[in-house]
Tab-separated table of C-alpha atoms in Angstrom:
chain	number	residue	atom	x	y	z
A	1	UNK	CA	-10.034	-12.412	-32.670
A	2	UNK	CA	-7.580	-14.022	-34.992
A	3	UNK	CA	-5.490	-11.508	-36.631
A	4	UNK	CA	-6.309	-8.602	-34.352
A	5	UNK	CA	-3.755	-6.903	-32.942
A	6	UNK	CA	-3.060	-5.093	-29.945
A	7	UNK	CA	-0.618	-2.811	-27.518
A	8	UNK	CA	-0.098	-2.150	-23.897
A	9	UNK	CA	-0.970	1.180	-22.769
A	10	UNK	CA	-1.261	3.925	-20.610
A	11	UNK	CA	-4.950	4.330	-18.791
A	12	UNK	CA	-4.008	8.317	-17.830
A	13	UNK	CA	-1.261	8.601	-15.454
A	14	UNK	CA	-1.899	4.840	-14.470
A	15	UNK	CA	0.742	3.124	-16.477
A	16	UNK	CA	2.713	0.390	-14.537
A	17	UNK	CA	5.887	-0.671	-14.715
A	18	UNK	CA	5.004	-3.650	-16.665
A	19	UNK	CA	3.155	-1.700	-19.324
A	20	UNK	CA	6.141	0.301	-19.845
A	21	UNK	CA	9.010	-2.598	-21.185
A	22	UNK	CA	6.085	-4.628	-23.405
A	23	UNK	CA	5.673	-3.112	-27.187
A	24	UNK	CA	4.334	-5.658	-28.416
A	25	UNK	CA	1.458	-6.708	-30.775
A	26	UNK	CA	-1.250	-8.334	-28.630
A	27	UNK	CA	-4.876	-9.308	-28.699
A	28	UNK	CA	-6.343	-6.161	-25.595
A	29	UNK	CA	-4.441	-3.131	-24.354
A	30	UNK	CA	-3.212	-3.461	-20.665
A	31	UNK	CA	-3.509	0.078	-18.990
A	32	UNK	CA	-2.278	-0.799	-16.019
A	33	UNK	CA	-2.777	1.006	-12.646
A	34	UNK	CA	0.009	1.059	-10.095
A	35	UNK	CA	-0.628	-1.043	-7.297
A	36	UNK	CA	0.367	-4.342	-5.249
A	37	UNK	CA	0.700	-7.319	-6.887
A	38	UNK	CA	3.524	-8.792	-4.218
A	39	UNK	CA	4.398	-11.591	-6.885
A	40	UNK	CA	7.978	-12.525	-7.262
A	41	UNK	CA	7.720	-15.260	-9.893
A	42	UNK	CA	5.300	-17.666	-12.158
A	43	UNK	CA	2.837	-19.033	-10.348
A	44	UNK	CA	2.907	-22.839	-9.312
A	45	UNK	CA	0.177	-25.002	-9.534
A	46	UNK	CA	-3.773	-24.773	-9.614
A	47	UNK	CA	-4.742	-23.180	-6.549
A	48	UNK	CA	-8.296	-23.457	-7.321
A	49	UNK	CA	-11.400	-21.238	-5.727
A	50	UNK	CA	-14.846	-22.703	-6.060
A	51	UNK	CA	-16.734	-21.430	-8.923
A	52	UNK	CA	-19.863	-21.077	-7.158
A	53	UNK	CA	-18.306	-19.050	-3.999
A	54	UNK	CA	-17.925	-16.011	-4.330
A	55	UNK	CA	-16.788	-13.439	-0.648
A	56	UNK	CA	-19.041	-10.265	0.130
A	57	UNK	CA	-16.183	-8.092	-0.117
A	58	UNK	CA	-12.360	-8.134	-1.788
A	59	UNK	CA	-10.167	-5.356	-0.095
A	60	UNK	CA	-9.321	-2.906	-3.318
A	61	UNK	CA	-12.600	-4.125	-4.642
A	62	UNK	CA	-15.470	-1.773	-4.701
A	63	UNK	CA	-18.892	-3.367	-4.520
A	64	UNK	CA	-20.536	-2.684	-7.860
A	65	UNK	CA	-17.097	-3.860	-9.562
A	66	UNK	CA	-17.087	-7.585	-7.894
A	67	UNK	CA	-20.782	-7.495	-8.142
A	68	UNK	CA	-20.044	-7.248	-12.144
A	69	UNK	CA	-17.457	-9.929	-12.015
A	70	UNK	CA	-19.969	-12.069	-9.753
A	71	UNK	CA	-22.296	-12.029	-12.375
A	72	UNK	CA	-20.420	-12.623	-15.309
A	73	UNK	CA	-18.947	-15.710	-13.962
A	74	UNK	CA	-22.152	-17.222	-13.564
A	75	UNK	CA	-23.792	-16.025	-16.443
A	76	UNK	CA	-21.196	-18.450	-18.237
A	77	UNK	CA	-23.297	-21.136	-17.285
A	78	UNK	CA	-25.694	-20.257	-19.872
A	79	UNK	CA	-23.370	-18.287	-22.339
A	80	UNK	CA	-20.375	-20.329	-22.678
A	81	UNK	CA	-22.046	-24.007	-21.578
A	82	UNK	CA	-18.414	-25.748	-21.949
A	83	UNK	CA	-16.708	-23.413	-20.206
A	84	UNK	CA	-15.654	-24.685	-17.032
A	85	UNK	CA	-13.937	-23.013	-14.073
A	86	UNK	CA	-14.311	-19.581	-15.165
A	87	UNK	CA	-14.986	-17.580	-11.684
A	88	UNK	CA	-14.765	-13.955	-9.983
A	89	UNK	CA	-11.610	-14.009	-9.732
A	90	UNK	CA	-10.545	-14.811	-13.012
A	91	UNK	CA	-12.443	-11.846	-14.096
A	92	UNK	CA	-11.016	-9.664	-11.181
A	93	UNK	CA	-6.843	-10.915	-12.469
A	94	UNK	CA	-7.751	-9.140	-15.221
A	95	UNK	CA	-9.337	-5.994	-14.340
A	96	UNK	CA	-7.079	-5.730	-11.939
A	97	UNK	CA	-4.520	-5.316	-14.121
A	98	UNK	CA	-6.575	-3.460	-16.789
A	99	UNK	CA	-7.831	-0.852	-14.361
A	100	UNK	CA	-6.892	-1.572	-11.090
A	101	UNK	CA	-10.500	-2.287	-10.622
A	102	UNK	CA	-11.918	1.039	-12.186
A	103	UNK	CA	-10.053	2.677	-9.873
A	104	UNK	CA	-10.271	6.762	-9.471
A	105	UNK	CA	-13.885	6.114	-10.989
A	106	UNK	CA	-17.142	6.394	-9.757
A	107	UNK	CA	-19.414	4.209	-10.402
A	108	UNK	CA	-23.066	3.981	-10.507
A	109	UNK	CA	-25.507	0.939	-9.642
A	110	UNK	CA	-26.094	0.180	-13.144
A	111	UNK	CA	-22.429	-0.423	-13.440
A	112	UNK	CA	-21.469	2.915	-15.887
A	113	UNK	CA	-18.377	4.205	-15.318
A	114	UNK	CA	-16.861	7.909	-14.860
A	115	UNK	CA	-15.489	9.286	-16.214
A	116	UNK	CA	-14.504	7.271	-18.548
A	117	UNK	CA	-11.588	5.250	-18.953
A	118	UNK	CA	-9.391	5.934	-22.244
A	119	UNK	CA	-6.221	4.336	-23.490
A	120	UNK	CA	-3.664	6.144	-25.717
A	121	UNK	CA	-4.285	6.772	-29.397
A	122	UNK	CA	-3.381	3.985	-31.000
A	123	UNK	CA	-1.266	5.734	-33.649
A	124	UNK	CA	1.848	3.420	-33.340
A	125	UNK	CA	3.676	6.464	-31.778
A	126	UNK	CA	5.116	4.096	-29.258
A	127	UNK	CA	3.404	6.151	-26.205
A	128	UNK	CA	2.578	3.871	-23.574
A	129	UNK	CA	3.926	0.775	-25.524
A	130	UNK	CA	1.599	1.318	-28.822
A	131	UNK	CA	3.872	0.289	-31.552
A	132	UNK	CA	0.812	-0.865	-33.853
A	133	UNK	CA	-1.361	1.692	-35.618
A	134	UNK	CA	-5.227	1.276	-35.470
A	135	UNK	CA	-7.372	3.086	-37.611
A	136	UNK	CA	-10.741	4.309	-36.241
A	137	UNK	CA	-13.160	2.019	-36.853
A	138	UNK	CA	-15.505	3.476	-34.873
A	139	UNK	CA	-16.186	7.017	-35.537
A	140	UNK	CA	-15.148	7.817	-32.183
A	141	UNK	CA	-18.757	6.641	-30.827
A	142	UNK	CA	-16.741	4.057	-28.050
A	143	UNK	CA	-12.866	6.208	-28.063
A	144	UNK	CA	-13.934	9.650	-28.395
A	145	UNK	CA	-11.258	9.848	-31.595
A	146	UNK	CA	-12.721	9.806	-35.339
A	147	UNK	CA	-8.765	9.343	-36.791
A	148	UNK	CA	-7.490	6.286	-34.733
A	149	UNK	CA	-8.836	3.343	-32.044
A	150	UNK	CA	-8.231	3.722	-28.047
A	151	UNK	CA	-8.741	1.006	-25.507
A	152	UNK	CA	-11.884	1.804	-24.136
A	153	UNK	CA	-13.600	0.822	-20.601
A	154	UNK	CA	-12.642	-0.736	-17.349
A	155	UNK	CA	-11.486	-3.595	-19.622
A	156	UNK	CA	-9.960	-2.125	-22.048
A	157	UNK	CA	-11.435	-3.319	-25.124
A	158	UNK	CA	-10.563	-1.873	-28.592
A	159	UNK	CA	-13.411	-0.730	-30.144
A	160	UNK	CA	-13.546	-3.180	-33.693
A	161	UNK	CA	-13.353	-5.838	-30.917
A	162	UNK	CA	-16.092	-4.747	-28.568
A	163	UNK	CA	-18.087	-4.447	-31.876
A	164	UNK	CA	-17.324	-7.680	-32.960
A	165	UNK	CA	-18.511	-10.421	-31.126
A	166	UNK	CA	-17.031	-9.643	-27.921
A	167	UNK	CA	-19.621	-6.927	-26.644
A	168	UNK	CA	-22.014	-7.706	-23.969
A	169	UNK	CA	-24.941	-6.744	-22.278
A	170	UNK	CA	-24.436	-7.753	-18.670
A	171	UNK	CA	-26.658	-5.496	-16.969
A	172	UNK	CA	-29.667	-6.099	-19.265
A	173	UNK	CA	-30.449	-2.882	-19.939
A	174	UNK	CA	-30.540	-3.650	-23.685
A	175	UNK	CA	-27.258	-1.722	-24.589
A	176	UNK	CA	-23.968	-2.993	-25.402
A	177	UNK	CA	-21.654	-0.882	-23.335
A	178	UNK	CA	-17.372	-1.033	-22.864
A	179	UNK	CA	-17.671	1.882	-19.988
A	180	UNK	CA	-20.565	0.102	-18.444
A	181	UNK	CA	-18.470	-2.388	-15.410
A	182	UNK	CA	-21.206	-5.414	-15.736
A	183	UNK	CA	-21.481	-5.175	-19.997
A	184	UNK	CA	-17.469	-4.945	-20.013
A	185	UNK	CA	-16.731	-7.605	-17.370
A	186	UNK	CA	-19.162	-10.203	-18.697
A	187	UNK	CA	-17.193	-9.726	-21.995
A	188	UNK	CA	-14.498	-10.455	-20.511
A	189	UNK	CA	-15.569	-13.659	-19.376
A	190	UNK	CA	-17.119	-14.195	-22.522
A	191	UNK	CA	-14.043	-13.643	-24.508
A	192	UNK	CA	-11.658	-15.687	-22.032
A	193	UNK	CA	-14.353	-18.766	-22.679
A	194	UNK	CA	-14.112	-18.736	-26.394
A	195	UNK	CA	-16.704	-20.710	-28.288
A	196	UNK	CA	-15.024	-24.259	-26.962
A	197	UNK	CA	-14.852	-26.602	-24.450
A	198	UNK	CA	-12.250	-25.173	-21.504
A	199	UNK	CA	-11.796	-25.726	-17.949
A	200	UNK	CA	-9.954	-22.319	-16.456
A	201	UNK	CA	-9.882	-24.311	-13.025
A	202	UNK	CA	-7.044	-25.757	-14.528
A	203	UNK	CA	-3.686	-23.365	-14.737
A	204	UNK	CA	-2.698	-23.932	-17.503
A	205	UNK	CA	-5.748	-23.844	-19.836
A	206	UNK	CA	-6.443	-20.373	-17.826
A	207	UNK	CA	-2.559	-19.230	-18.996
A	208	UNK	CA	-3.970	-20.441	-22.700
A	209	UNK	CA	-7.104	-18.074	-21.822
A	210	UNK	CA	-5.008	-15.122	-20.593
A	211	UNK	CA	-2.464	-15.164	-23.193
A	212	UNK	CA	-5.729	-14.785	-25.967
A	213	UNK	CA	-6.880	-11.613	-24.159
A	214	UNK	CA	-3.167	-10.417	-23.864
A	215	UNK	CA	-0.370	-12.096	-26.140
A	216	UNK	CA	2.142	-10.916	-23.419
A	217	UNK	CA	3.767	-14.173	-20.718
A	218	UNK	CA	4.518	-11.200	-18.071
A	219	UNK	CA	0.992	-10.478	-18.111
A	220	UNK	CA	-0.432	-13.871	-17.821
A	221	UNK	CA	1.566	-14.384	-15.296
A	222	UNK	CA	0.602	-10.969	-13.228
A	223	UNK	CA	-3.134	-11.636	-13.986
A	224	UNK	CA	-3.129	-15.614	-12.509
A	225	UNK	CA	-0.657	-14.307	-9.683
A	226	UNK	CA	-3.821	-12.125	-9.228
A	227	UNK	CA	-6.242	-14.529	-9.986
A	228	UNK	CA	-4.280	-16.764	-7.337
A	229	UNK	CA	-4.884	-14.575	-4.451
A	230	UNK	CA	-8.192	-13.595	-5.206
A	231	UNK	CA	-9.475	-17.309	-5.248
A	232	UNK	CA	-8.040	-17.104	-1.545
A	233	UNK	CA	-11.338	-15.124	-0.670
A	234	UNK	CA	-14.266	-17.744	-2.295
A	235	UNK	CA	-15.997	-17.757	1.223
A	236	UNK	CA	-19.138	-15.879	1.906
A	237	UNK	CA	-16.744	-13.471	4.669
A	238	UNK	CA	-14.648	-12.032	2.301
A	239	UNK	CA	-11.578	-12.179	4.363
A	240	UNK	CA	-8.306	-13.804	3.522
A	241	UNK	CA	-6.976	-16.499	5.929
A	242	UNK	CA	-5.360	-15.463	8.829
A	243	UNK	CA	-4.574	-11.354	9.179
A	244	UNK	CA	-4.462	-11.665	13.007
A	245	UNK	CA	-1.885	-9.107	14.507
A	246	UNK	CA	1.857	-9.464	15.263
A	247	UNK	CA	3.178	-8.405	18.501
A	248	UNK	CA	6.759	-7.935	19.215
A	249	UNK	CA	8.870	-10.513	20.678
A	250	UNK	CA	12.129	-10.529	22.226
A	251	UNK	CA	15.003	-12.550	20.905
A	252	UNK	CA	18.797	-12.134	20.390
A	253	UNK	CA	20.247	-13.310	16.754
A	254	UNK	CA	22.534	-16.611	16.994
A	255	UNK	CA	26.016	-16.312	16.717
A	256	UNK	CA	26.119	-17.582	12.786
A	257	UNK	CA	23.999	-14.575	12.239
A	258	UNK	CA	26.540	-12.112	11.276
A	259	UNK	CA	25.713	-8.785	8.670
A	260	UNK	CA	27.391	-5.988	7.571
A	261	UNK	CA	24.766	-3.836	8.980
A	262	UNK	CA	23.614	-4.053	12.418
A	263	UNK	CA	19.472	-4.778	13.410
A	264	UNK	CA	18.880	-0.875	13.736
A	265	UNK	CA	20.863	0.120	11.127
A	266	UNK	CA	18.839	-2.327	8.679
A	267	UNK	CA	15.327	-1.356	10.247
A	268	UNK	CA	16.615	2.727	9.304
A	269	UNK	CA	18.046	2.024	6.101
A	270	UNK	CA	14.472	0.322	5.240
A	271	UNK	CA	12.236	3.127	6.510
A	272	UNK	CA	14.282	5.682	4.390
A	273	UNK	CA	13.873	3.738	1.554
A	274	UNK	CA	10.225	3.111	2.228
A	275	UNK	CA	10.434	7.209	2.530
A	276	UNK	CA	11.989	8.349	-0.580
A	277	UNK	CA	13.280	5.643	-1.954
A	278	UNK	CA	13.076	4.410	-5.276
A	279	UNK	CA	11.082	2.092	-7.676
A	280	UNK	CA	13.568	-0.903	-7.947
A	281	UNK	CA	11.587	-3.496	-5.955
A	282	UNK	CA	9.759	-4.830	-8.427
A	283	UNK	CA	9.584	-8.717	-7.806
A	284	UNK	CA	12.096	-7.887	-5.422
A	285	UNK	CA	12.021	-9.322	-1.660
A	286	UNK	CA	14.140	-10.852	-0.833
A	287	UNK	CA	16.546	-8.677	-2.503
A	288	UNK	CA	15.190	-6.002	-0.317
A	289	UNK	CA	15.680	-8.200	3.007
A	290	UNK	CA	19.435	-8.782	2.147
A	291	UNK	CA	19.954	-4.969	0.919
A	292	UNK	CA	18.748	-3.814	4.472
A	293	UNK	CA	21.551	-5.892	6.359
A	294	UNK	CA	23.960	-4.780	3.968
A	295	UNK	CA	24.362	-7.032	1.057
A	296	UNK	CA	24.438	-7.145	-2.282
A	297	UNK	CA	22.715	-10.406	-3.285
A	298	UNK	CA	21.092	-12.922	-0.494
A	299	UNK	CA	22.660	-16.041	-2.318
A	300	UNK	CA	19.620	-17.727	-2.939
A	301	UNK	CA	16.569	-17.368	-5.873
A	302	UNK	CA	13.724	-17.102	-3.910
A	303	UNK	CA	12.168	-16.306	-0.458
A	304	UNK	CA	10.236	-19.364	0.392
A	305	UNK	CA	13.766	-21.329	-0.316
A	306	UNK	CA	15.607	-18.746	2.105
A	307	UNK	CA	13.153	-19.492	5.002
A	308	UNK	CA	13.156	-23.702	4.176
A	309	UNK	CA	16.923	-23.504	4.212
A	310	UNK	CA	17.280	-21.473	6.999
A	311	UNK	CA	18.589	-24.146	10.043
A	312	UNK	CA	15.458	-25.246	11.870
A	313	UNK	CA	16.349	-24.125	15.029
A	314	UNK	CA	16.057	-20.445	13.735
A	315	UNK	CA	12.886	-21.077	11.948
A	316	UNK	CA	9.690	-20.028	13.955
A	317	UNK	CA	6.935	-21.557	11.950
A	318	UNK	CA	3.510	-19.759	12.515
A	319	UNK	CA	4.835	-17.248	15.550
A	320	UNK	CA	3.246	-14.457	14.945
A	321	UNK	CA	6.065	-12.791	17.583
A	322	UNK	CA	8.869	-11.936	15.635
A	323	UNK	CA	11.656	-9.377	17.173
A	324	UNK	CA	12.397	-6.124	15.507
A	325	UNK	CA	14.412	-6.508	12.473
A	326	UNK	CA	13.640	-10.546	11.664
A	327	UNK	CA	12.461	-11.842	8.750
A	328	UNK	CA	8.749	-12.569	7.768
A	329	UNK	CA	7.874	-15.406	5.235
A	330	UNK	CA	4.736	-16.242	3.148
A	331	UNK	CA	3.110	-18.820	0.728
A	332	UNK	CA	2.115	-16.544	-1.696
A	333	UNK	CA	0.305	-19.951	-4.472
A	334	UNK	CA	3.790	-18.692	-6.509
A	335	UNK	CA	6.891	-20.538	-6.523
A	336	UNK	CA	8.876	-17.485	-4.678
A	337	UNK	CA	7.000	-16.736	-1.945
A	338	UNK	CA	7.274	-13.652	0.136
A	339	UNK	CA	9.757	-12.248	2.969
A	340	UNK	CA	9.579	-8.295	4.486
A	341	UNK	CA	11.655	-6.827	7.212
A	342	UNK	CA	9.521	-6.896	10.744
A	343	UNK	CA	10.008	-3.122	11.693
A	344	UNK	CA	8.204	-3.619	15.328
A	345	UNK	CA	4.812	-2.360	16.403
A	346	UNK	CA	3.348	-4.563	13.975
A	347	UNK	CA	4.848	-3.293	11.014
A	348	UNK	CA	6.860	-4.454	8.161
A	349	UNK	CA	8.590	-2.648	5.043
A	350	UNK	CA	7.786	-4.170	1.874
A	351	UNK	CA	8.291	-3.953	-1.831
A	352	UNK	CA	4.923	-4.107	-4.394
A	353	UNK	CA	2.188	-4.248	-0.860
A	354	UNK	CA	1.129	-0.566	-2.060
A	355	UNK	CA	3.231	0.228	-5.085
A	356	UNK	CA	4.421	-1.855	-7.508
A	357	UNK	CA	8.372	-1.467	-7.494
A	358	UNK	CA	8.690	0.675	-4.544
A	359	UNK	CA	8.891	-0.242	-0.358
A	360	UNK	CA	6.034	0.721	1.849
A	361	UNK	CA	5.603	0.320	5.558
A	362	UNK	CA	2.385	-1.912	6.094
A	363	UNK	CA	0.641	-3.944	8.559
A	364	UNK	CA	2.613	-6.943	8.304
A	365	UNK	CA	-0.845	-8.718	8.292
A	366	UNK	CA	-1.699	-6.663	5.238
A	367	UNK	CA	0.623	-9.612	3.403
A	368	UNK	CA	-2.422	-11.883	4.431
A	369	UNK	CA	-5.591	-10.018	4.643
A	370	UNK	CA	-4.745	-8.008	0.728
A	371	UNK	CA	-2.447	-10.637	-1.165
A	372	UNK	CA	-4.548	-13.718	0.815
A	373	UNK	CA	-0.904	-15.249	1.625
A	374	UNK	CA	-0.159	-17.915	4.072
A	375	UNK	CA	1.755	-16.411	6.815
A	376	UNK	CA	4.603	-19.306	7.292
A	377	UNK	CA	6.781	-17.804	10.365
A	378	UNK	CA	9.799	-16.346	11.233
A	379	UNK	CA	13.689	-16.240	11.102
A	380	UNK	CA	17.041	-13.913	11.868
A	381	UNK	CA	18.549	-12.332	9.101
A	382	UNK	CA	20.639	-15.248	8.053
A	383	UNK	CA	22.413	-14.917	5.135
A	384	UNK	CA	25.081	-17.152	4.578
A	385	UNK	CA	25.190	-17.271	0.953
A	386	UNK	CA	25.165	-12.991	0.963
A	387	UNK	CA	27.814	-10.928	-0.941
């Protein structure tokens, strides 16, 4: 809605890190829930999912919530006619990041939400990023709050806007509902449409899309990281590629491979941060990786170039044997990539898997089977750009 105005916000105790740094005037509040995202930089190119396919389940997903986004991507057909590309996961980037899926909610089979899902007033306070003051327009009907506008529902619609001609009425019951998951989510589609001809199969009309719901380039690029990975389950299993389990193999480091910390010292240092440590990670891997041997910087941008300029007789593309204390690499769709420190046992320690910003010790196939990442192989901790 031209001239409407909007700020990122707190959802609760859900805020995110992102949330936190953007005051700024945008179209929908983002009350962002903590969580994974596991996405290090903009996304590259189109990786496209196939509007009509759509998985039976989406780990962090609950069924009624990708049943809503199901729906409202294909009731675009007949709502938004020259809209092309819009699909489940376009939906899901968003309410991922506007919700974390409804999460901490239960929800019924008609879709309604509880309890309900509230931003902060919108009083221009600055809590949770609101720097703009809306008035109620309302009467508190949607935002419980007769003197000034919340975000309301798993969306996070502001009231004048759901009111306007955003509101929906996905699950037919004949009520226009923000806290209902299939009215709200089929508004979002609706909204990231517009009234023109689009094709969101295409990155960067979706970006143009995005950045309408949310005036905000950090959060068009979290939502299509999103939107990325879920387009990596458009098959009727609903599992990611890959996710098969790593087994420990047994290989000494070359001689080049020299760090200021030894192998066990680095696989300690990461399980005490993983343990207590503290929320720095964010966008972080291969930061992480060099940290753990030692260093201060790892020399180069971004993971996926580490691993490519890594000597190829240290690169073990597709082995899904790595030794204790190597380095694991994946094709995330985004320019950086991925890389975590193999722990043994099947286990890695990585930033953003669980918790944005902070390390976590995973399944290393959890990189696969949750982000949808291509598992590319292994190498030694080589750094020989580190300081």
């Amino acid at each position: 809605m031209k001239g409407a105005t909007k700020s990122v916000l707190t959802v609760g105790a859900l805020l995110s890190p992102l949330a936190l740094v953007l005051g700024l005037a945008i179209l929908f509040v983002a009350a962002v829930a903590s969580g994974a995202s596991g996405r290090n930089e903009e996304p590259t190119g189109p990786v496209q999912g196939p509007p009509g396919s759509a998985p039976s389940s989406v780990p962090g997903i609950g069924p009624v919530v990708l049943d809503a986004y199901i729906r409202a991507a294909s009731a675009m057909g007949t709502l938004r006619p020259k809209c092309r590309g819009m699909r489940w996961s376009v939906i899901a980037g968003i309410g991922r990041i506007e919700s974390n899926h409804a999460a901490g909610r239960s929800l019924a089979a008609n879709g309604a939400v509880t309890p309900r899902i509230y931003g902060v007033r919108l009083n221009g306070s600055g809590a949770g990023g609101n720097t703009s003051v809306h008035s109620d327009t309302d009467g508190g009907v949607l935002d419980g709050d007769a003197v000034y506008d919340r975000a309301v529902g798993p969306m996070q619609f502001i009231p004048s806007t759901w009111n306007g001609p955003s509101g929906q009425d996905g699950n037919g019951d004949g009520i226009k509902d923000p806290h209902n998951m299939f009215d709200a989510a089929q508004a979002t589609a609706v909204y990231l449409c517009g009234t023109g001809s689009s094709n969101l199969a295409d990155d960067a009309q979706l970006r143009k899309a995005v950045l309408r719901y949310n005036q905000s380039g950090a959060y068009a690029d979290e939502v299509i990281g999103h939107v990325h990975a879920y387009d990596r389950f458009g098959t009727s299993s609903g599992k990611a590629p890959g996710g098969k389990a790593f087994h420990d193999g047994v290989a000494g480091w070359p001689a080049a491979v020299k760090n200021p910390r030894s192998t066990a010292a680095a696989i300690a240092w990461a399980r005490q941060e993983a343990a207590g440590g503290g929320r720095n990670w964010y966008r972080a891997c291969l930061a992480f990786v060099a940290r753990t041997y030692g260093w201060s910087y790892s020399g180069v941008q971004y993971a996926i170039d580490h691993y490519r300029q890594m000597p190829a007789s240290m690169r073990h593309d597709r082995d899904r044997t790595p030794p204790p204390g190597a380095l694991m690499y994946w094709d995330t769709g985004q320019r950086a990539g991925h890389v975590a420190l193999y722990l043994g046992g099947g286990k890695i320690a990585s930033n953003d898997i669980r918790r944005k910003g902070y390390i976590d010790v995973v399944d290393a196939s959890d990189i696969e089977t949750v982000w949808g990442a291509t598992y590319l192989g292994w190498a030694p901790p080589y750094f020989p750009k580190g300081g």
